[in-house]
GROMACS .gro file of C-alpha atoms in nm:
model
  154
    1UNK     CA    1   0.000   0.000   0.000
    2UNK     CA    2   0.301   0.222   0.124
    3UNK     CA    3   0.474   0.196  -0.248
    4UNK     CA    4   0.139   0.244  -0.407
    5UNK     CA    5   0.079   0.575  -0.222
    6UNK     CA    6   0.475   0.667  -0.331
    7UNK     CA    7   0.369   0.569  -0.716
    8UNK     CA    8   0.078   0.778  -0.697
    9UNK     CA    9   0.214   1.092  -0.525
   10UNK     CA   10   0.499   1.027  -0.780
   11UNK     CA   11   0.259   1.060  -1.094
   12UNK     CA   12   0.104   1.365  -0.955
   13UNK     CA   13   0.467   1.564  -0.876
   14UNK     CA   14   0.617   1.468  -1.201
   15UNK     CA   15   0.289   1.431  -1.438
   16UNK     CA   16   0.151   1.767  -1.395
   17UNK     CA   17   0.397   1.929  -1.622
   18UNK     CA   18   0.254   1.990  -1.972
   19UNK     CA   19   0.495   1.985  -2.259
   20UNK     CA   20   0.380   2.140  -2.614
   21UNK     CA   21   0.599   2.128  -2.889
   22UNK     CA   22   0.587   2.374  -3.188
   23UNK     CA   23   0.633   2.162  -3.471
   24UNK     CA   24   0.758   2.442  -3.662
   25UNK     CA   25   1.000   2.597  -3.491
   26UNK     CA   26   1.113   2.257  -3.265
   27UNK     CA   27   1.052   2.450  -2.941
   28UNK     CA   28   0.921   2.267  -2.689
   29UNK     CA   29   0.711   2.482  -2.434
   30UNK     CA   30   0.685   2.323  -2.042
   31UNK     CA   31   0.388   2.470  -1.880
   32UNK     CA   32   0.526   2.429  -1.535
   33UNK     CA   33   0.837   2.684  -1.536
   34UNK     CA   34   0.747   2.868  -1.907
   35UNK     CA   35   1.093   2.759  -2.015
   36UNK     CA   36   1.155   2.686  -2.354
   37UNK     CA   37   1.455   2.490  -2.512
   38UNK     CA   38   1.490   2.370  -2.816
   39UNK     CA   39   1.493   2.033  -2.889
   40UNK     CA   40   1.696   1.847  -3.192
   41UNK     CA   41   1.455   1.795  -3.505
   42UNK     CA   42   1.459   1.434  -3.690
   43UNK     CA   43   1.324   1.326  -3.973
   44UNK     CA   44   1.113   1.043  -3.957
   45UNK     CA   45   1.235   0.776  -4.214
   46UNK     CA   46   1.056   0.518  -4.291
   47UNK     CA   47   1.276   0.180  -4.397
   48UNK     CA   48   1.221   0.068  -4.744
   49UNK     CA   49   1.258  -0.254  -4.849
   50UNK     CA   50   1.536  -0.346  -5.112
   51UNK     CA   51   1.385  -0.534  -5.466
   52UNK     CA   52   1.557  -0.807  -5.338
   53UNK     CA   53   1.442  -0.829  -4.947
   54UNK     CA   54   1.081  -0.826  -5.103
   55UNK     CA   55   1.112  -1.107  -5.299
   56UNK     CA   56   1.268  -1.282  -5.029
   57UNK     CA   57   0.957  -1.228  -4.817
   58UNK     CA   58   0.766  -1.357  -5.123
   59UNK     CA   59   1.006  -1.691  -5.088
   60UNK     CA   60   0.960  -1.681  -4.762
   61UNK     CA   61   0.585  -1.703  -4.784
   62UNK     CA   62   0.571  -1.897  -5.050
   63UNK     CA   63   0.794  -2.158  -4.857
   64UNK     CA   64   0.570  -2.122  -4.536
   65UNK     CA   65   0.267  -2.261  -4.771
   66UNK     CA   66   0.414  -2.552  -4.956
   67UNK     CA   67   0.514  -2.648  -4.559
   68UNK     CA   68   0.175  -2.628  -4.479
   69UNK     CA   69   0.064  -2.815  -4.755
   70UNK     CA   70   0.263  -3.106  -4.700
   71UNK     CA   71   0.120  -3.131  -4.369
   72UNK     CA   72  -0.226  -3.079  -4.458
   73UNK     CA   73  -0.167  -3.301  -4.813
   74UNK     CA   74  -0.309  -3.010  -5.010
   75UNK     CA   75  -0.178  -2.927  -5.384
   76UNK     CA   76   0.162  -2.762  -5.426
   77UNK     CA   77   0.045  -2.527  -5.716
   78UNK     CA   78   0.268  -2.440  -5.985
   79UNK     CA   79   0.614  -2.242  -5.948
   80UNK     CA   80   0.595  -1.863  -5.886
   81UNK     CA   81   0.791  -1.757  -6.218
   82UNK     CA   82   0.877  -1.394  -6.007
   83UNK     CA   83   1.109  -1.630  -5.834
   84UNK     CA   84   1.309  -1.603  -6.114
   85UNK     CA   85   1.387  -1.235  -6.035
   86UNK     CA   86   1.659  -1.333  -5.784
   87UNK     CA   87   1.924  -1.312  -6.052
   88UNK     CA   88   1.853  -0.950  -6.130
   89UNK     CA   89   1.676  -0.781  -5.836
   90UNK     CA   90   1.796  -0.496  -5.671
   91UNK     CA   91   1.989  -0.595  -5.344
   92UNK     CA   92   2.029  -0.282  -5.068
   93UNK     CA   93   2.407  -0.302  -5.093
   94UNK     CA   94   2.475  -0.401  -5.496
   95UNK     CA   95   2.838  -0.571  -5.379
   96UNK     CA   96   2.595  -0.857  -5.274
   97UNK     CA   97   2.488  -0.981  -5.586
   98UNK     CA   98   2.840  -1.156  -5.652
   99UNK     CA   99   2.938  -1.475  -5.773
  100UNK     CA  100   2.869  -1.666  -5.458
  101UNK     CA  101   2.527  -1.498  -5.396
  102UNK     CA  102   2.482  -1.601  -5.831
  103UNK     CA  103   2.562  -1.963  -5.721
  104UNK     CA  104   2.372  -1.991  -5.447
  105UNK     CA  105   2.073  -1.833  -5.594
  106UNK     CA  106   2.125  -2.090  -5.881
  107UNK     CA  107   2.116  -2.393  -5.660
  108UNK     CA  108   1.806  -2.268  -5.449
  109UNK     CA  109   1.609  -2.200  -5.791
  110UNK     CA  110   1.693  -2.527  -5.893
  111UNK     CA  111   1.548  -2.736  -5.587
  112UNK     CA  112   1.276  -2.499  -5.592
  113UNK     CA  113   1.192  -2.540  -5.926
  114UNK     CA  114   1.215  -2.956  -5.879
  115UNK     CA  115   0.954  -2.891  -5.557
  116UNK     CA  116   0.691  -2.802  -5.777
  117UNK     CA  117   0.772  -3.089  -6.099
  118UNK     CA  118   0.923  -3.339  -5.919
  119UNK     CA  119   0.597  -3.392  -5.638
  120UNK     CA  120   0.694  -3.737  -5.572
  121UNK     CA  121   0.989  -3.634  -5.378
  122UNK     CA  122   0.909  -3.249  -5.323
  123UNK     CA  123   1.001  -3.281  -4.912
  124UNK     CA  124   1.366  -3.324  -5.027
  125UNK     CA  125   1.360  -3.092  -5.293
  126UNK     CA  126   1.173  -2.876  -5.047
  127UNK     CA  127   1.447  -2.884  -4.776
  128UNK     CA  128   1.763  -2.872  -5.039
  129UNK     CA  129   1.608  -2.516  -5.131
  130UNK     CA  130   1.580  -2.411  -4.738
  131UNK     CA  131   1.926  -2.558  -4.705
  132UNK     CA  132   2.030  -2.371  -4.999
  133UNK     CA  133   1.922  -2.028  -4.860
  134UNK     CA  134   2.057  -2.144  -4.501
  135UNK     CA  135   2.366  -2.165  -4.614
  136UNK     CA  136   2.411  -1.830  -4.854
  137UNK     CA  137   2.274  -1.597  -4.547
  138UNK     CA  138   2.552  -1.754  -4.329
  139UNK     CA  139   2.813  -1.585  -4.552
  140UNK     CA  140   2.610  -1.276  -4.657
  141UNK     CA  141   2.304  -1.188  -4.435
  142UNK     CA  142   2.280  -1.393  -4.116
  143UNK     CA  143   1.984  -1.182  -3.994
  144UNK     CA  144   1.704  -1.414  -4.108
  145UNK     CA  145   1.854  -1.751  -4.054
  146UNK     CA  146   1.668  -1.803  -3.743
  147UNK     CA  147   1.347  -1.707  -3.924
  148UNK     CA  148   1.484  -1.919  -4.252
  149UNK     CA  149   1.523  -2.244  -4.015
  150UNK     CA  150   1.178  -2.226  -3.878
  151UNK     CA  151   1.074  -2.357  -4.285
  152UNK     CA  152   1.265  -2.678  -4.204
  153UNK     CA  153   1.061  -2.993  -4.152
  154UNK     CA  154   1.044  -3.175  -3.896
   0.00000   0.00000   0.00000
């Protein structure tokens, strides 16, 4: 009860001063003392996804449904041809698209590709592609791995 009475009296003290902010001029205005300082003006920027990340998160989908499907026994569909872009799509820093990330890029199309003709054994083909991206982000981009590894089957 004693630190709920502190919180409160707390809230009261340091909650009662008003601050306005004049978007214009950056001033920020605290009713309490009628000081005014200025405060440092940002620029909101939003993050905008590379060519490339976005059709990665079109993979990635893509990937989380033929999963799905293989639990549920459902169709596979037909291959997404926009898949194809990952030879030419704009990457955020352009040294990326090298000879490795070319090779790699070449072997995940190809499994990918089998997933969708070869539906006999599409599970393997299926986690040769995940494999294949696995192992390009843990030279390039290791930031999605963990979210890469939670395509795998069980």
């Amino acid at each position: 009860m004693r630190v709920l009475s502190i919180l409160v009296a707390s809230l009261i003290v340091f909650g009662c001063t008003e601050k306005k902010v004049d978007t214009q001029t950056a001033k920020v205005k605290d009713s309490a003392n009628c000081e005014t300082t200025t405060a440092k003006k940002s620029k909101f920027q939003m993050y905008e996804m590379s060519e490339m990340a976005a059709l990665m998160e079109q993979m990635y989908v893509e990937n989380t449904r033929i999963k799905a499907t293989f639990t549920s026994g459902g169709e596979i569909g037909s291959y997404p041809v926009v898949f194809d872009k990952i030879y030419s799509a704009k990457t955020t820093d352009s040294t990326d698209n090298d000879a490795f990330f070319q090779a790699k890029a070449k072997e995940f199309l190809k499994h990918q590709k089998l997933i969708y003709s070869d539906t006999k054994n599409a599970r393997t083909h299926y986690q040769a592609a995940i494999n294949a991206c696995i192992s390009c982000h843990e030279k390039k981009c290791g930031g999605p791995i963990a979210r890469i590894k939670t395509l795998k089957l069980e």
